[in-house]
PDB file of C-alpha atoms and ligand atoms in Angstrom:
ATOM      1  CA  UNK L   1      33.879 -37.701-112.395  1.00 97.00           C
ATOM      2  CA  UNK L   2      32.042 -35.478-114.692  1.00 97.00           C
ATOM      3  CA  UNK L   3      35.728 -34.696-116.421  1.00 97.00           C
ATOM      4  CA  UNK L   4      36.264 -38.104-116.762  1.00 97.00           C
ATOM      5  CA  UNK L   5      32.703 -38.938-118.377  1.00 97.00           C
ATOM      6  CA  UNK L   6      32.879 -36.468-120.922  1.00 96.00           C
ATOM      7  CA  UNK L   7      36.393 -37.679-121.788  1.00 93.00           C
ATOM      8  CA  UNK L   8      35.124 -41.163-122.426  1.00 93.00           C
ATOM      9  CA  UNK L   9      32.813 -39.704-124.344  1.00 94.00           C
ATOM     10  CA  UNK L  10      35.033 -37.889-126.773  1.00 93.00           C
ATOM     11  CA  UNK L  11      37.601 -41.392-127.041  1.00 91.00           C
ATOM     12  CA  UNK L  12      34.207 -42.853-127.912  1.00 93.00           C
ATOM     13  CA  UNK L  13      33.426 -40.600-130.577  1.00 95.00           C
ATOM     14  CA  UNK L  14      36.981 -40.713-131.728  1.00 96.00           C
ATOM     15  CA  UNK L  15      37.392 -44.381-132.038  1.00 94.00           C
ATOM     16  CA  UNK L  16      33.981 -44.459-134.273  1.00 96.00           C
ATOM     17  CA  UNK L  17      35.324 -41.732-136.844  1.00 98.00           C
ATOM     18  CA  UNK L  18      38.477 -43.626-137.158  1.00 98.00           C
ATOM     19  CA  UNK L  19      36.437 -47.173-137.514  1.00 98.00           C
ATOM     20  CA  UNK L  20      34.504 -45.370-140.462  1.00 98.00           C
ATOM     21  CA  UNK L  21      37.639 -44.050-142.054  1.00 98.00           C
ATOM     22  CA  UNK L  22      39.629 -47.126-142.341  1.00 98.00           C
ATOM     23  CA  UNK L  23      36.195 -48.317-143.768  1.00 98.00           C
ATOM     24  CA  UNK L  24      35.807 -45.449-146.405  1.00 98.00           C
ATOM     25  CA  UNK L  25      39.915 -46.181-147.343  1.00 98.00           C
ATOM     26  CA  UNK L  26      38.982 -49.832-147.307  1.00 98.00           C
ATOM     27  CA  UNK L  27      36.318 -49.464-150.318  1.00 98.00           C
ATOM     28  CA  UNK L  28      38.746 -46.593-152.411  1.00 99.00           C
ATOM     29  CA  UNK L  29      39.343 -47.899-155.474  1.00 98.00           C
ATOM     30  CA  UNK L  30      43.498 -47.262-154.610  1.00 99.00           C
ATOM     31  CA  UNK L  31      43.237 -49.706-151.767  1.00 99.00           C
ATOM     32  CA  UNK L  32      44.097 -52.621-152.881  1.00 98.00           C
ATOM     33  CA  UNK L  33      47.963 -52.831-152.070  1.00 98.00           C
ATOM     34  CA  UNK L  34      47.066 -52.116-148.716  1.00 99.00           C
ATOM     35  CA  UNK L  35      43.884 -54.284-147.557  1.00 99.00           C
ATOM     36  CA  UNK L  36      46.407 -56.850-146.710  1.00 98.00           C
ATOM     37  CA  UNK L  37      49.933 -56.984-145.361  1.00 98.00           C
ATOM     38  CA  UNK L  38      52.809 -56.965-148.303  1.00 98.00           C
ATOM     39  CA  UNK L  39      53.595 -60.902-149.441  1.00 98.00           C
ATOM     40  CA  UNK L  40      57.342 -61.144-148.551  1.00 97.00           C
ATOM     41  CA  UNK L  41      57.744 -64.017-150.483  1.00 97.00           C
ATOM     42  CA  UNK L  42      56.205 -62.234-153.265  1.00 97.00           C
ATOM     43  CA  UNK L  43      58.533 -59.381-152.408  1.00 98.00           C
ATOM     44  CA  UNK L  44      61.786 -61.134-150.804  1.00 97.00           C
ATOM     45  CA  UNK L  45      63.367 -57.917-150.031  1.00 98.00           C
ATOM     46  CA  UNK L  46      60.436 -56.310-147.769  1.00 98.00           C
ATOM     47  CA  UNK L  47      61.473 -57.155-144.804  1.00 97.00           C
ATOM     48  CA  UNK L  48      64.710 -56.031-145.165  1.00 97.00           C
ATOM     49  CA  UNK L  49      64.031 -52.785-146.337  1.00 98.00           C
ATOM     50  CA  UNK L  50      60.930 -52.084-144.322  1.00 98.00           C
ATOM     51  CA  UNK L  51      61.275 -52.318-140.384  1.00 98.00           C
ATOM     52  CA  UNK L  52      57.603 -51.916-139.298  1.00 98.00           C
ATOM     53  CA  UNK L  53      55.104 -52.915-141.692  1.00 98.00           C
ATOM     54  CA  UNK L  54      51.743 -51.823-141.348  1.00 99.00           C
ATOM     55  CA  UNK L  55      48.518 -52.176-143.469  1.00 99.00           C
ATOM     56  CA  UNK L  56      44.449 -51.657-143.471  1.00 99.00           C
ATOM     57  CA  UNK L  57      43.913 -55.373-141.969  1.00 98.00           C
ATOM     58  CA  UNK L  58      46.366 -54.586-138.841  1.00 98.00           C
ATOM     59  CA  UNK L  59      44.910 -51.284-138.343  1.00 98.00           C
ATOM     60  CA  UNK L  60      41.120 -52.641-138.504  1.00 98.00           C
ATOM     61  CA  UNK L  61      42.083 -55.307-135.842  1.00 98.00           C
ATOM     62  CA  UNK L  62      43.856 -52.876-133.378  1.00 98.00           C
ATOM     63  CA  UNK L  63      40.670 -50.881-133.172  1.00 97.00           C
ATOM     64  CA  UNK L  64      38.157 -53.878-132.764  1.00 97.00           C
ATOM     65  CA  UNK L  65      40.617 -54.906-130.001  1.00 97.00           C
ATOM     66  CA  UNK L  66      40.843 -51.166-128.793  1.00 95.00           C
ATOM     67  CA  UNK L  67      44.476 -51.125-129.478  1.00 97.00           C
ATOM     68  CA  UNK L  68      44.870 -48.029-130.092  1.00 96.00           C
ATOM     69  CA  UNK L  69      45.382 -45.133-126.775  1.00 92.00           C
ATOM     70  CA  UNK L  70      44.255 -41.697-129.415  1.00 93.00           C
ATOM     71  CA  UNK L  71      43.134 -40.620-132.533  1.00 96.00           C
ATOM     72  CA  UNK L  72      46.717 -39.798-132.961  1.00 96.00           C
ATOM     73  CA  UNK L  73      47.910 -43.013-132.017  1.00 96.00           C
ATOM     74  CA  UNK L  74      45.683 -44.503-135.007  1.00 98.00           C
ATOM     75  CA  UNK L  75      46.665 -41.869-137.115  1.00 98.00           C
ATOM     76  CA  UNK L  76      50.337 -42.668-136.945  1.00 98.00           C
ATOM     77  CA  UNK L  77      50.067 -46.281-138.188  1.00 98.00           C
ATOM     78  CA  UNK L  78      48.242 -44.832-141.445  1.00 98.00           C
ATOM     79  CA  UNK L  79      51.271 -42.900-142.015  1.00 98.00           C
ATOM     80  CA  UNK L  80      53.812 -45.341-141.099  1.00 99.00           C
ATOM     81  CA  UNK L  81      51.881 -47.764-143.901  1.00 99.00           C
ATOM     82  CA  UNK L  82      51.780 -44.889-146.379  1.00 99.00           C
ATOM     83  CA  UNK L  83      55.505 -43.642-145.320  1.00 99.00           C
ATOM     84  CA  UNK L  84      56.419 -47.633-145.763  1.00 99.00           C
ATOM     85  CA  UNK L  85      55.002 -47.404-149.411  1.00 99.00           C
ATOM     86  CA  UNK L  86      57.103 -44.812-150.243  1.00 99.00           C
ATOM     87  CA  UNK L  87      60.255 -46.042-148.940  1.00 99.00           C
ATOM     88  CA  UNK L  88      59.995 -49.593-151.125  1.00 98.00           C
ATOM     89  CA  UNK L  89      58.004 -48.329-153.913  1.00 98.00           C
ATOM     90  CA  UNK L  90      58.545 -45.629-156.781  1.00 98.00           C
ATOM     91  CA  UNK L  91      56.629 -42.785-157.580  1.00 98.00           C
ATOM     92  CA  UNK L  92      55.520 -43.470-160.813  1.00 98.00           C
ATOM     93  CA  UNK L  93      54.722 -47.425-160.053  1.00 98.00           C
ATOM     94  CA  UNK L  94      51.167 -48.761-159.698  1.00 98.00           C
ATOM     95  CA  UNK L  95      51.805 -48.985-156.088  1.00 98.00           C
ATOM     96  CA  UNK L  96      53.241 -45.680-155.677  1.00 99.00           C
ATOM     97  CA  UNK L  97      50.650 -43.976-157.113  1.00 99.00           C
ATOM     98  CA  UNK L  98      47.961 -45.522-155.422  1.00 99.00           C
ATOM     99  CA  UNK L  99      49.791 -45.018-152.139  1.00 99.00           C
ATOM    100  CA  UNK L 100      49.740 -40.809-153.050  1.00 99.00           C
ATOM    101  CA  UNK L 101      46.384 -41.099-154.161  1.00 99.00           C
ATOM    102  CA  UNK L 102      45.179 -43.076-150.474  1.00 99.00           C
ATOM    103  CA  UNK L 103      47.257 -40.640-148.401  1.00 99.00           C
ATOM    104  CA  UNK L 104      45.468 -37.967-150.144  1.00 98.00           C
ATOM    105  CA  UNK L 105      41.759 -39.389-149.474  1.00 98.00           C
ATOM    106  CA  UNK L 106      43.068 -40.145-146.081  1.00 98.00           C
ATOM    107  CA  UNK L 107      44.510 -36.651-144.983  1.00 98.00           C
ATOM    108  CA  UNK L 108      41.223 -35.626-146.460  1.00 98.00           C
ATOM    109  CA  UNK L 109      38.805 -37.472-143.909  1.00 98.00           C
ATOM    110  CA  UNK L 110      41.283 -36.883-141.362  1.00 97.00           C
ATOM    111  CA  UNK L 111      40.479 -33.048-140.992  1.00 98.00           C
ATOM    112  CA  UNK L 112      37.173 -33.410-142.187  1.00 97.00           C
ATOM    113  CA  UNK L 113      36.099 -35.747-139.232  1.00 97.00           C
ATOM    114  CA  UNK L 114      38.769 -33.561-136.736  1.00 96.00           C
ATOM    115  CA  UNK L 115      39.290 -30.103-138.216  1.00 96.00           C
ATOM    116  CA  UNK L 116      42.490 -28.375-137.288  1.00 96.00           C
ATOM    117  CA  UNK L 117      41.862 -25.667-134.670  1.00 94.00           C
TER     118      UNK L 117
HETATM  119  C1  LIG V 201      52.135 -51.747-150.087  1.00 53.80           C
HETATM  120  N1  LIG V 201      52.703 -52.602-151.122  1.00 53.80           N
HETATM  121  C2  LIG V 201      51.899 -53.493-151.783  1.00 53.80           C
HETATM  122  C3  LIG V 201      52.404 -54.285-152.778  1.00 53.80           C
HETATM  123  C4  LIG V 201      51.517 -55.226-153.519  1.00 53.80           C
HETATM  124  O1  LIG V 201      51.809 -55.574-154.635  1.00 53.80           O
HETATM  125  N2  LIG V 201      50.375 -55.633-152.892  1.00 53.80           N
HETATM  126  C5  LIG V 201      49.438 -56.584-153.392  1.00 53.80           C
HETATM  127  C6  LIG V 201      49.384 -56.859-154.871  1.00 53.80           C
HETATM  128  C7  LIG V 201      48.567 -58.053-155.151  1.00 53.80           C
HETATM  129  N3  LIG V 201      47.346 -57.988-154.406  1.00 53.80           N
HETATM  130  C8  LIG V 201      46.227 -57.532-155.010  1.00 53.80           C
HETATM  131  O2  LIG V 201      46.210 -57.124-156.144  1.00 53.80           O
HETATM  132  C9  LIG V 201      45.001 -57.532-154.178  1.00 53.80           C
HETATM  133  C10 LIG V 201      45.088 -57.727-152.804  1.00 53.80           C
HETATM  134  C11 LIG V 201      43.938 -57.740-152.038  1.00 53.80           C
HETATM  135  C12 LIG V 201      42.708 -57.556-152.653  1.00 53.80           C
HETATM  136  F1  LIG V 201      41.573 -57.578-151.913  1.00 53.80           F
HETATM  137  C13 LIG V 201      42.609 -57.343-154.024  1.00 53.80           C
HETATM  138  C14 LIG V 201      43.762 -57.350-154.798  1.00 53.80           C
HETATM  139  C15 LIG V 201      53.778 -54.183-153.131  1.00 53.80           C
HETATM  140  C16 LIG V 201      54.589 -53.294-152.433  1.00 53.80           C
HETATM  141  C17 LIG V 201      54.038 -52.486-151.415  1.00 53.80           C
HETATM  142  O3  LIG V 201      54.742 -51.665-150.783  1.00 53.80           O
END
């Protein structure tokens, strides 16, 4: 139907804003404890502590293999991978503060490609 078209549409447009947001986080100078997921052998205690990990390279694939049912669907993993960094990391660490910092640039593009109504 005509609905249905225009809905497709919009999903469309939706899944290319949040392809060329993961790409702007990807190339933020902040980004580098996230481009990859967390080394557990680095960090023994990760998977203990943290029950769904989630970083940049998950979140790239699940788009490209249209993973991903909304915007808000997407926009939950980012969370859960900056909610994950501040459950296992503090504040003041390198980590921490480049996790604040990303959210920040994130929430950012978020409303500027989907303005709250
Ligand atoms: C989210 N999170 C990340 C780390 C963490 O230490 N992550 C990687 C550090 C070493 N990796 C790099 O420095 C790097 C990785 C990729 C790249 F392209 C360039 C540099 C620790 C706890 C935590 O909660």
């Amino acid at each position: 139907s005509k609905k249905e078209r225009a809905n497709k549409k919009k999903e469309q447009r939706d899944l290319q804003a949040c392809k060329s947001i993961v790409q702007e986080l990807e190339g933020h100078e902040d980004a580098w404890p996230f481009l990859l997921p967390v080394n557990t052998r680095q960090f023994p205690t990760y998977k203990k502590i943290i029950k769904k990990p989630m970083d940049l390279s998950v979140i790239k694939k699940k788009l490209e293999d249209n993973l991903y049912k909304s915007r808000e669907d997407y926009c939950e993993d980012l969370r859960l991978m900056f909610n994950n960094c501040e459950t296992f990391n503090e504040d003041d660490s390198p980590v921490g503060k480049a996790g604040h910092n990303l959210r920040s640039f994130f929430e950012t593009k978020w409303n500027e490609h989907f303005p709250p109504t």
